[in-house]
Coordinates of C-alpha atoms and ligand atoms in Angstrom, one line a residue:
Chain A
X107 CA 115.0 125.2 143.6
X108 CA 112.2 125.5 141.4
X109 CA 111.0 122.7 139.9
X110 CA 109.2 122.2 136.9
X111 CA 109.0 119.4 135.5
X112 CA 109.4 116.1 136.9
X113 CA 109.6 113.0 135.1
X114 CA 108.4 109.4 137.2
X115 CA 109.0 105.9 136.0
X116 CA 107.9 107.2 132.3
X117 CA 107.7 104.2 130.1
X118 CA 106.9 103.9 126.2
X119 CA 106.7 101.5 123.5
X120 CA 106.1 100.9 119.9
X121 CA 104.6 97.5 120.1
X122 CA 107.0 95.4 121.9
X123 CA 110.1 97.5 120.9
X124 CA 110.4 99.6 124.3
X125 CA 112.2 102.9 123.6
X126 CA 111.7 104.6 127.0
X127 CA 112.4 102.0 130.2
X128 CA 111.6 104.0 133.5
X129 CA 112.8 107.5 133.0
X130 CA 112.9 109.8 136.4
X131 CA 114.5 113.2 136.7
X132 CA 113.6 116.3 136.8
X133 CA 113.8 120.0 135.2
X134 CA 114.2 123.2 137.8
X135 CA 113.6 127.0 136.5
X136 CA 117.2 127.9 134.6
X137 CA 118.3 124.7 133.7
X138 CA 120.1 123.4 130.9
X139 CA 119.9 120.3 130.1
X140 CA 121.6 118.3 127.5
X141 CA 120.5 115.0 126.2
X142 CA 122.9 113.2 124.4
X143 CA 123.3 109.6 123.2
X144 CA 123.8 107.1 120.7
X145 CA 121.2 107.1 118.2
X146 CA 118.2 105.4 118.8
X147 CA 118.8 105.4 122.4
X148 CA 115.1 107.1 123.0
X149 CA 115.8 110.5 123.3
X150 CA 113.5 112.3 120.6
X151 CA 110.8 109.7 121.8
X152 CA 111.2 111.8 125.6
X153 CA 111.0 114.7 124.3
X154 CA 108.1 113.5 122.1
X155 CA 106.4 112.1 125.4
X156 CA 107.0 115.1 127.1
X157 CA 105.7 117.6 124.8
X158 CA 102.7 114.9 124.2
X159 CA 103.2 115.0 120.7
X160 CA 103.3 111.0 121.8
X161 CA 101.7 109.4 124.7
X162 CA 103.8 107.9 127.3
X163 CA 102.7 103.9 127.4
X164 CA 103.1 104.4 131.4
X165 CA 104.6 106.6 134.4
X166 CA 104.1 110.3 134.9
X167 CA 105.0 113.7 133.7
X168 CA 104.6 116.5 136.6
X169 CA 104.4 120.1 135.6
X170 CA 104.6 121.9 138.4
X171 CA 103.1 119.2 140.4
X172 CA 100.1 118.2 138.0
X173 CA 100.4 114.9 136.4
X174 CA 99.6 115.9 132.9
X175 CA 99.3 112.5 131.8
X176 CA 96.1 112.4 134.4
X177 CA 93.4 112.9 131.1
X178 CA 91.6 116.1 132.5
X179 CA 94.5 118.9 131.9
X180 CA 94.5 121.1 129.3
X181 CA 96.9 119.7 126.5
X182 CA 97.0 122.6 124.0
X183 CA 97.2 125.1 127.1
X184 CA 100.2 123.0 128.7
X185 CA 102.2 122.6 125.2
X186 CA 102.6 126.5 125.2
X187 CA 103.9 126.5 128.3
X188 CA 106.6 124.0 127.1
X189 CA 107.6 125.1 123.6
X190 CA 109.7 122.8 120.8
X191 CA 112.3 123.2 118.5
X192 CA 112.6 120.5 115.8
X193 CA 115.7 119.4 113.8
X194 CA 113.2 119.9 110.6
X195 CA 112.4 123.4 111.9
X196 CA 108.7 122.7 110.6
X197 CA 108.1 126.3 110.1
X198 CA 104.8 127.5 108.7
X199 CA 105.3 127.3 104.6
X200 CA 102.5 129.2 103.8
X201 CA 103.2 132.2 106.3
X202 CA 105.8 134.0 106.1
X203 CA 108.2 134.8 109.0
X204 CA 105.8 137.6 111.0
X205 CA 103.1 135.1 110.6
X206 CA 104.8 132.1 112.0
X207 CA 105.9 134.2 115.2
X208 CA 102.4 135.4 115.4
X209 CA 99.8 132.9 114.8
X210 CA 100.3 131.4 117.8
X211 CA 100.1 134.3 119.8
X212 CA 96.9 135.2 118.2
X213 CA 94.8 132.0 117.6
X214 CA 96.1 130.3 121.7
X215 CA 96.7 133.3 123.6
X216 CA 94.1 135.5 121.7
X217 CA 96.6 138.4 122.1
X218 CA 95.4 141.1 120.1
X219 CA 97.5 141.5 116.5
X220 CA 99.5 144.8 117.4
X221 CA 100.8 143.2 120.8
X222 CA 101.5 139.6 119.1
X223 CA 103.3 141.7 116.5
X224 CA 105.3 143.7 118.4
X225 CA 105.9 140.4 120.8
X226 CA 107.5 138.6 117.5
X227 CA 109.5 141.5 116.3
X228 CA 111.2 141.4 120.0
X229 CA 112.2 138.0 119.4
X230 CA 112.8 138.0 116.1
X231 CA 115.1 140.8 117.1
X232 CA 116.8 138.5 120.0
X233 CA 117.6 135.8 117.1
X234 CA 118.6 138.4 114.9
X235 CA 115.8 137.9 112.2
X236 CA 113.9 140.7 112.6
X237 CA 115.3 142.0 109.0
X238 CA 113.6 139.2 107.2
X239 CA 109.7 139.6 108.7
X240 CA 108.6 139.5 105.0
X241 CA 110.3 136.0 103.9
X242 CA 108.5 133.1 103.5
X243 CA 110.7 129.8 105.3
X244 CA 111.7 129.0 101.7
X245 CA 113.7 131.7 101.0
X246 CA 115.6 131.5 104.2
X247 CA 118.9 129.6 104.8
X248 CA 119.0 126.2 107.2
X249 CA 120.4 128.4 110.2
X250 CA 118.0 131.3 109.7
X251 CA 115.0 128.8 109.6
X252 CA 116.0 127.5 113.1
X253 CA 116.3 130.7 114.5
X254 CA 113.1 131.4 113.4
X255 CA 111.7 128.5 115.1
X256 CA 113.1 129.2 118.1
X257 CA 112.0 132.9 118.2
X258 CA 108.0 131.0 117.1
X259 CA 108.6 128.9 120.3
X260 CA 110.0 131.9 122.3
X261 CA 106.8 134.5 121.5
X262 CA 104.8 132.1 123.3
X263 CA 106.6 132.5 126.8
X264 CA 107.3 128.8 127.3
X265 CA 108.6 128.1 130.7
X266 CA 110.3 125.2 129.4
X267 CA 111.9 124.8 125.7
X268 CA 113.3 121.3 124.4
X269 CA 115.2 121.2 121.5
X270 CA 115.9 118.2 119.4
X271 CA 118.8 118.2 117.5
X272 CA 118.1 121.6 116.6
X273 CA 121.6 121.6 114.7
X274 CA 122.0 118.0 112.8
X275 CA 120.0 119.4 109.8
X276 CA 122.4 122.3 109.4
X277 CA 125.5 123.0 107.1
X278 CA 128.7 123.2 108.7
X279 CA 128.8 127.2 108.7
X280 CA 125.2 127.5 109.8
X281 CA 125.7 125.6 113.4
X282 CA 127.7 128.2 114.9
X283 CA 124.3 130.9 114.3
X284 CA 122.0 128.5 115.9
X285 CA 123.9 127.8 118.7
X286 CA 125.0 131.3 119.6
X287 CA 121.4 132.3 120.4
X288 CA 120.8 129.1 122.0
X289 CA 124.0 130.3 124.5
X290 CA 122.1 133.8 124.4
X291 CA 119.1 131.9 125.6
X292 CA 120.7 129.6 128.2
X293 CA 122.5 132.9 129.7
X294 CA 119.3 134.7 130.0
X295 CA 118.1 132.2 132.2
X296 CA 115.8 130.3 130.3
X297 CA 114.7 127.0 131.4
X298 CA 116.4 124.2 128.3
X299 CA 116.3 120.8 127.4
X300 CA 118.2 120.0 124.7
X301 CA 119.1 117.0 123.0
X302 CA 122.1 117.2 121.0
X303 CA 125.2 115.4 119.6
X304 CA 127.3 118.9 120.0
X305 CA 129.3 118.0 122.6
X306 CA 131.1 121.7 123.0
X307 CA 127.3 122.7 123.7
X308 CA 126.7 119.8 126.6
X309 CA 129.8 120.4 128.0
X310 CA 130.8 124.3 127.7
X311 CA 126.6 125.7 127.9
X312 CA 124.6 123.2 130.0
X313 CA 124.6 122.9 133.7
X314 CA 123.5 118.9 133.7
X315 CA 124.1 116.6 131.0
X316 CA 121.6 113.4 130.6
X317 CA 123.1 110.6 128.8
X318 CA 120.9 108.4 127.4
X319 CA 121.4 104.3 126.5
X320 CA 118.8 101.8 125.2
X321 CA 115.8 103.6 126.3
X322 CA 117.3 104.3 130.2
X323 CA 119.4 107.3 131.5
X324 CA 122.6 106.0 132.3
X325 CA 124.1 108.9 134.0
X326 CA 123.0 112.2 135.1
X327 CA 125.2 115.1 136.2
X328 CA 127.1 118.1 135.7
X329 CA 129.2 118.1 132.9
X330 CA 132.7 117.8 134.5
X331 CA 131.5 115.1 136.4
X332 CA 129.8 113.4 133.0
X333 CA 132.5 114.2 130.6
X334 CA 135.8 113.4 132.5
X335 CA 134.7 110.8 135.3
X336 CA 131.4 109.3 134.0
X337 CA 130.1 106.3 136.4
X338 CA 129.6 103.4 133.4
X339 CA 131.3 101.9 130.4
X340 CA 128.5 102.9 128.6
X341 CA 128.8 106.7 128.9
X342 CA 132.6 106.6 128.6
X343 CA 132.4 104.4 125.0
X344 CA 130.1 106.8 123.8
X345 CA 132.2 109.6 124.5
X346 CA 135.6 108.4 123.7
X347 CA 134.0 108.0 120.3
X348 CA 133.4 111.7 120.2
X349 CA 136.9 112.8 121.4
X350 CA 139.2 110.2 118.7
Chain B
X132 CA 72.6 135.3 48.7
X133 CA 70.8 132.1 49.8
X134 CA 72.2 129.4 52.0
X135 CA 73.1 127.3 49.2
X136 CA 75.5 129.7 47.5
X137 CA 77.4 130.3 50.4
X138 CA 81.0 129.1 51.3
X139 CA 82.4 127.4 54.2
X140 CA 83.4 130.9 56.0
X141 CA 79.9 132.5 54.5
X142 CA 78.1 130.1 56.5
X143 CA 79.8 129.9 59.9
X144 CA 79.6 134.1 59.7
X145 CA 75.9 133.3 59.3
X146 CA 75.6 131.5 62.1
X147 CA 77.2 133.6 63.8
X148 CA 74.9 136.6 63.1
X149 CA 71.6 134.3 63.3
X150 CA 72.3 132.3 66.3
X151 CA 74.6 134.8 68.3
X152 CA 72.0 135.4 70.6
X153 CA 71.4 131.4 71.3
X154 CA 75.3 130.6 70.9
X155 CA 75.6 133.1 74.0
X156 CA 73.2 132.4 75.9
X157 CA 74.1 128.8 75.6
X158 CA 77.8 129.8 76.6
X159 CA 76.5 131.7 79.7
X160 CA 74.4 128.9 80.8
X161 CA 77.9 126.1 80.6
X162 CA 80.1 128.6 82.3
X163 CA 77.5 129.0 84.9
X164 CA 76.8 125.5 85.8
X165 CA 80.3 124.8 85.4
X166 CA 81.7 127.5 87.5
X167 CA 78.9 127.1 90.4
X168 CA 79.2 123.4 90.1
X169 CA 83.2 123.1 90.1
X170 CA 82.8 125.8 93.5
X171 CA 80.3 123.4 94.8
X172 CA 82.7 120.4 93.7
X173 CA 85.7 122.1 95.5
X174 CA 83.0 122.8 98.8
X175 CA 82.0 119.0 99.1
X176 CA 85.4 117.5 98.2
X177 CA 87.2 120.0 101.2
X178 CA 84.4 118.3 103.5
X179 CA 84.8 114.4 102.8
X180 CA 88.7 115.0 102.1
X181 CA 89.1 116.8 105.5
X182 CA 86.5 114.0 107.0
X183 CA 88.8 111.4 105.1
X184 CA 91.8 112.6 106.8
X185 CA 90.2 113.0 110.2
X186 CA 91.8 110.7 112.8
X187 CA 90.1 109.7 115.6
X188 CA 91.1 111.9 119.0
X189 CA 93.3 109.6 121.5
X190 CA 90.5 110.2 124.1
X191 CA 87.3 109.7 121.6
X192 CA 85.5 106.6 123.0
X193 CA 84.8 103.5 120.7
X194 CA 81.1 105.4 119.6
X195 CA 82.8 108.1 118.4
X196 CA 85.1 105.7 116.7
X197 CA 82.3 103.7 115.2
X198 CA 80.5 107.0 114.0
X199 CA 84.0 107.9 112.2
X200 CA 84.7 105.0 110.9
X201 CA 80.8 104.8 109.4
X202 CA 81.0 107.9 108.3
X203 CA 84.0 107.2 106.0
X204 CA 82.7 104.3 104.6
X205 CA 79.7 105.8 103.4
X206 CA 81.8 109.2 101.9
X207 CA 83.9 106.2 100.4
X208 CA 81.2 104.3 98.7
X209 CA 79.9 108.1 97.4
X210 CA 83.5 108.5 95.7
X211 CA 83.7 105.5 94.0
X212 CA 80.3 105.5 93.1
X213 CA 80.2 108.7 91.3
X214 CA 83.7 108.5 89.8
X215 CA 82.9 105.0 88.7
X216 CA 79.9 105.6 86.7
X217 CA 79.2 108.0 83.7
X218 CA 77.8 111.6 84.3
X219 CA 75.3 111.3 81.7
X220 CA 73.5 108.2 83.3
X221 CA 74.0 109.9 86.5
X222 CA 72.0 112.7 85.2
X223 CA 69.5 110.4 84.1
X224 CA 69.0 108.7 87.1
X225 CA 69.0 111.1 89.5
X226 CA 66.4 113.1 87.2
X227 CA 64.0 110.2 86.4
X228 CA 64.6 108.9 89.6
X229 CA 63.5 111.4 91.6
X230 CA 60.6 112.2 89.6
X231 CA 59.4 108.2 89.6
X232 CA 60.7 107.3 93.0
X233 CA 59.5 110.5 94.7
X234 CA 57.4 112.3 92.5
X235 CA 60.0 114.9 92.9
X236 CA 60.0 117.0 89.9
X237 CA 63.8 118.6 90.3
X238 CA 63.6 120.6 87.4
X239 CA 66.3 121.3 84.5
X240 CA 68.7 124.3 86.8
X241 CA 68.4 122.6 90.0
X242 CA 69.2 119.0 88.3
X243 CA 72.2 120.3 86.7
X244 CA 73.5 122.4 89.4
X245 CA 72.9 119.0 91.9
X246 CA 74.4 116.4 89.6
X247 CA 77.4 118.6 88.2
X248 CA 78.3 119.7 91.4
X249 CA 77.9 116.1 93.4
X250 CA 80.3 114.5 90.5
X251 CA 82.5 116.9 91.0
X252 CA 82.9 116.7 94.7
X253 CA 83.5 112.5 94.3
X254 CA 86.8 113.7 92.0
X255 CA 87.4 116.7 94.1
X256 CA 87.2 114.5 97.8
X257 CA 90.6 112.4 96.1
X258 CA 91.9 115.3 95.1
X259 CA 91.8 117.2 98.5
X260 CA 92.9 114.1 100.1
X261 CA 96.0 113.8 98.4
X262 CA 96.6 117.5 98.8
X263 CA 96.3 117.5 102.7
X264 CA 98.5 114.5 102.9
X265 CA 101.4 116.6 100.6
X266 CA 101.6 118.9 103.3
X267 CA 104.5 117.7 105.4
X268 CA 103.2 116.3 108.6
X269 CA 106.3 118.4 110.7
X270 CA 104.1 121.2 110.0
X271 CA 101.2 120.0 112.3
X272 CA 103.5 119.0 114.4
X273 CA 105.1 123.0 114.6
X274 CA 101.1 123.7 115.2
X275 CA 100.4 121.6 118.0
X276 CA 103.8 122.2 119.8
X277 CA 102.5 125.9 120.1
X278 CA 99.3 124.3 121.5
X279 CA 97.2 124.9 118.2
X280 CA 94.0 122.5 118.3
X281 CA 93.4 120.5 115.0
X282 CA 90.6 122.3 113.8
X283 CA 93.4 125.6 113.8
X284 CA 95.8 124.0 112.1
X285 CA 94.0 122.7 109.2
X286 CA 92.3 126.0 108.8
X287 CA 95.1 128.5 109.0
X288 CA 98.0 125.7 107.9
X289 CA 97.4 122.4 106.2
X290 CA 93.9 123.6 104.2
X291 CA 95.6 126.8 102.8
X292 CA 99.1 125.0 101.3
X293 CA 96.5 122.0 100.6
X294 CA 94.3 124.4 98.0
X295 CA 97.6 126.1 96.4
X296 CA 99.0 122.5 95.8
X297 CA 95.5 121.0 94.1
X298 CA 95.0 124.5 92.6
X299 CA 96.1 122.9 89.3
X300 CA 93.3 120.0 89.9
X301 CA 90.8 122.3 90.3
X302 CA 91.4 124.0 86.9
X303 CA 91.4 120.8 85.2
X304 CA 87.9 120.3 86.7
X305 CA 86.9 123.6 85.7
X306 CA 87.5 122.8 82.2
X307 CA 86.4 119.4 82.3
X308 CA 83.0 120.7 83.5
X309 CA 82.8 123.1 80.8
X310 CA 83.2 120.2 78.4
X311 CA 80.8 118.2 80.3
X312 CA 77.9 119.7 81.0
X313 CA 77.1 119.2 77.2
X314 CA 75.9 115.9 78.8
X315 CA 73.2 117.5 80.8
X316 CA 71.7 118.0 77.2
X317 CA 70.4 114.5 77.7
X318 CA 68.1 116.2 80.9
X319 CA 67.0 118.9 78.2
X320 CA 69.7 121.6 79.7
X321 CA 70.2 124.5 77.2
X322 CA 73.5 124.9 77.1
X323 CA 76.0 125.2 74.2
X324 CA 75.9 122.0 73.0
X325 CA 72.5 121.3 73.5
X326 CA 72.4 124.8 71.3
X327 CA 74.9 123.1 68.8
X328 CA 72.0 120.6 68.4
X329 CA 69.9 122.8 67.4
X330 CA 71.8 125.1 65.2
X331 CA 72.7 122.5 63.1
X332 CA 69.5 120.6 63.6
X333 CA 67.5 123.4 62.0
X334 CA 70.1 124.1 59.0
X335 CA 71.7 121.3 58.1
X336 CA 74.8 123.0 58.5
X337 CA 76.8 120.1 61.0
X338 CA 80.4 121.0 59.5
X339 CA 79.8 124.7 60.4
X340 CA 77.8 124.8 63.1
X341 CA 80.6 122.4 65.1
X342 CA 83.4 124.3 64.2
X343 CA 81.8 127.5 65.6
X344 CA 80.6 125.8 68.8
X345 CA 84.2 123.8 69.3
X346 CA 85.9 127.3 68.6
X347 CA 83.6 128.9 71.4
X348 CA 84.3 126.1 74.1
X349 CA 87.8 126.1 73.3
X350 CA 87.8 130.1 74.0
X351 CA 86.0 129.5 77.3
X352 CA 88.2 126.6 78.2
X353 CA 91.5 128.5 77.2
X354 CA 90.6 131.9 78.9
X355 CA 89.5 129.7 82.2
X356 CA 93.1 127.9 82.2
X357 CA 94.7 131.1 81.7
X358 CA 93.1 133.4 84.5
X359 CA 93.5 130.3 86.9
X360 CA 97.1 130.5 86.0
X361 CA 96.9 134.0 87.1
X362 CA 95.6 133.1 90.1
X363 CA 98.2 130.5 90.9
X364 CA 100.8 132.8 90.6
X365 CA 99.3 135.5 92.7
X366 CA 99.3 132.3 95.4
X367 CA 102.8 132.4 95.3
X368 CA 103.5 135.7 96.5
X369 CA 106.3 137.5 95.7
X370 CA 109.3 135.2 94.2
X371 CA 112.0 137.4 96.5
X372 CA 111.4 139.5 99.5
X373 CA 112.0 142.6 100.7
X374 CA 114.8 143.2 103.7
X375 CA 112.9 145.6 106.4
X376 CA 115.2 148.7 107.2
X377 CA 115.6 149.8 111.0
X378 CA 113.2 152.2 110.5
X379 CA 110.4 150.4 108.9
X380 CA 111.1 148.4 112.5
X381 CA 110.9 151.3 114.7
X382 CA 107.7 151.9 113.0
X383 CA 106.3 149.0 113.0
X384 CA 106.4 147.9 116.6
X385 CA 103.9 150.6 117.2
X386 CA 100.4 151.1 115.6
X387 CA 100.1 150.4 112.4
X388 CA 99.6 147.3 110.2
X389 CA 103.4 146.7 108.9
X390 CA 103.6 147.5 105.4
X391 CA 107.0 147.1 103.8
X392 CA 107.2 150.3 101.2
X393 CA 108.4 148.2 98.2
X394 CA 111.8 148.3 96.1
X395 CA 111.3 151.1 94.5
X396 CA 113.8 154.0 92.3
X397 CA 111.8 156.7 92.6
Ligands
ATP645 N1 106.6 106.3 115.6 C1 107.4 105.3 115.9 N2 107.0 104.0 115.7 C2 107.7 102.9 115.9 N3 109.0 103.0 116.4 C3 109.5 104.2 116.7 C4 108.7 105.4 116.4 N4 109.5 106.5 116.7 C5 110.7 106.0 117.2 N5 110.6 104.6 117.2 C6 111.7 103.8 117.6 O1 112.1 104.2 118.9 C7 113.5 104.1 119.0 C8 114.1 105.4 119.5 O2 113.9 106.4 118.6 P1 114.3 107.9 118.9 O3 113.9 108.7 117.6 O4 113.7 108.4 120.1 O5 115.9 107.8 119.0 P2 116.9 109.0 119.1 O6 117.7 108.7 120.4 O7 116.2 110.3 119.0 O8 117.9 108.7 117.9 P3 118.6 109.8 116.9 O9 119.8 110.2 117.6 O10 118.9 109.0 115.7 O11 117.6 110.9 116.6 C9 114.1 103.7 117.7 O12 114.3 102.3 117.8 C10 113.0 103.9 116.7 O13 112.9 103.0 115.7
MG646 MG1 116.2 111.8 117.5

């Protein structure tokens, strides 16, 4: 298969505390992946490392072959080929929804402003926010501001999109919105990594599950395998917690 | 009617009609220096503020670093400096001094419009500091995970929420520089308090003549606060929003700059 990211022996510490011991794996075009763990375990730091909003302390990152880590690629070109959803959605609070989905378009890929507007309306559409082009991010519900985020991380036609927790900020009632057009986006094909304490998600959405302990992935599969005959103690305490 | 005879009210209506030409003229010349200079302020304090806040890039070697890291400490020492010390001996010594040091003979405007402006930026460079650092740093973090270089995202992100949020700082200064230009008088600025001086120098009316010229800042001061009010608001936007219909939609995905047609009953 196609593969687009791969991760080598990445390391990372804060001082001495090391969060990421020797991650390998790798991403091929359509999966998705769900990162779960306890908390702590490292797995916002890999995401972090990946998108290079942190640098890794040592190993590799491999997009499409190129170590990215390797000093003379492109970093603002290569984040919006691999777009992020925060748990703090971190929308724009001076622009309202239109501009959020568009200044990226305009300002990185110097679309022009009718294409980057019609772009955002598509997507906006997709997440079903295309009503609400006029709001600024404070007048919008939890739910409605991640669905915005995503649809700003989707107008930029990431071939990779990692979410963190996009759903542990979120009332109750909202989760249900944001993870719909997360299924809508994992059906259409689009290429996920998602780190998430949603276990319905890992399990019902996601074609490889990750499970992350102490700053190492303990186990790495498909989510049958994962969820009802997972290799270590570790992975089977953790999710025996979930199921009680 | 001679001066003598007249009452309390008599006398500040003559000043008025005598001296409205001065009393004007004087007013003109303190909004001017304090509306260029507090403009000028807000310019320099963006520039060391933003330089204050500048990290050094990941992949910037250690002369870069050093140059940074200079820079701030000099844009420091100018803070503290002017903030610490008086305006009025400021004026003074950057007037005198520049004549005796230099020979450089700055002359009344441009020593006003230097030294307003340069004190203004020392209170202005805290203020802007604080602002950018209010903005919550997720937001950058949005930016650059959409591949948005710094320089972007303080310009189109962090700068713009940084000026709303300090907006009400940068009244205040307005009004304090109204107020304080009256110690550029010591320079021999004419402005309104240095027309105050003599008003009431020339008549003997001190009572009078400083009820009229506090009544005249305090009208300057007060219309200032209010229009920058105004101004505030108009930052704000709109406190709801407006739904977009199918059609506006339809519309809109082709040629034309969206334009929402507003709640209307008609
Ligand atoms: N900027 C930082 N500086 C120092 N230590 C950090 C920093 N960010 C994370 N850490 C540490 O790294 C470890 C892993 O943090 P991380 O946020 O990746 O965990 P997580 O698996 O995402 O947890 P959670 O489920 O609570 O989000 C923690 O021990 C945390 O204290
Ligand atoms: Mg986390």
């Amino acid at each position: 298969m196609d593969e687009i990211l791969k991760i080598e022996h990445l390391v990372k510490t804060f001082g001495t505390n090391e969060v990421l011991r020797d991650i390998d794996f790798s991403v091929s075009k359509g999966d998705v992946i769900s990162i779960i763990g306890s908390s702590g375990s490292g797995k916002s730091t890999l995401l972090r490392c990946i998108n290079l909003l942190e640098d890794a302390t040592g190993g590799h990152i491999l997009f499409h072959g190129e170590d990215i880590l390797g000093g003379d690629v492109n970093e603002d070109s290569y984040r919006t080929k691999v777009g992020m959803v925060f748990q703090s959605f971190n929308l724009f609070a001076n622009l309202n929804v239109l501009d959020n989905c568009m200044i990226g378009q305009v300002k990185v890929l110097k679309r022009d402003k009718e294409e980057a507007r019609a772009t955002a309306l598509e997507y906006l559409a997709k997440v079903g926010m295309a009503q609400y082009i006029e709001a600024k991010p404070r007048q919008l519900s939890g739910g409605q501001k991640q669905r915005v985020a995503i649809a700003r991380a989707l107008v930029m036609n990431p071939e990779v999109l990692l979410f963190d927790e996009p759903t542990s900020a979120l009332d109750p009632e909202m989760v249900g919105e944001v993870l719909d057009v997360m299924k809508d986006l994992a059906a259409s094909g689009m290429t996920m990594l998602v780190v998430t304490h949603e276990m319905a998600f890992a399990r019902d959405v996601s074609n490889r599950v990750i499970f992350m302990s102490d700053g190492r992935i303990e186990e790495d599969g498909d989510p049958a395998t994962v969820f009802s005959s997972p290799k270590s103690e570790r992975t089977r305490d953790f999710l025996s917690r979930f199921n009680s | 009617m001679s001066i003598g005879e007249m009452n309390f009210f008599q006398r500040m209506v003559y000043i008025i009609q005598e001296y409205s030409g001065s009393l004007l003229k004087g007013a003109a010349t303190t909004m001017a220096i304090a509306i260029v200079c507090t403009f000028f302020g807000c310019v320099i304090g963006f520039a060391v503020g933003l330089l204050q806040t500048t990290e050094p890039h990941k992949g910037s070697g250690p002369l870069k670093r050093g140059l940074l890291k200079a820079v701030k400490v000099v844009l420091t020492a100018y803070v503290e400096v002017f903030r610490g010390t008086p305006m009025m001996l400021q004026a003074a010594f950057i007037f005198y001094g520049m004549s005796q040091l230099f020979g450089i003979n700055l002359g009344m405007w441009s020593a006003a419009f230097i030294i307003v402006s340069v004190n203004t930026g020392a209170y202005m460079a805290e203020t802007v500091r604080g602002g950018i650092l209010s903005v919550d740093p997720g937001q950058s973090e949005g930016a650059r995970a959409i591949g948005m270089t710094h320089f972007q995202t303080m310009v189109n992100i962090i700068l713009p929420q940084a000026l709303r949020n300090i907006m009400p700082q940068i009244g205040n200064n307005l009004i304090i520089n109204i107020k304080d230009t009256c110690v550029l008088s010591i320079i021999g600025t004419v402005e309104l308090f240095f027309t105050f001086r003599s008003i009431s120098g020339a008549l003997y009316m001190y009572f009078e003549a400083a009820t009229v010229t506090m009544a005249i800042y305090f009208i300057l001061t007060f219309v200032c606060s209010r229009i920058l009010r105004a101004v505030e608001n108009r930052m704000d936007g709109p406190a709801d929003f407006n739904l977009a219909t199918t059609d506006t939609l339809a519309f809109t995905s082709g040629m034309t700059r969206y334009d929402a047609q507003k709640g209307g009953t008609h």
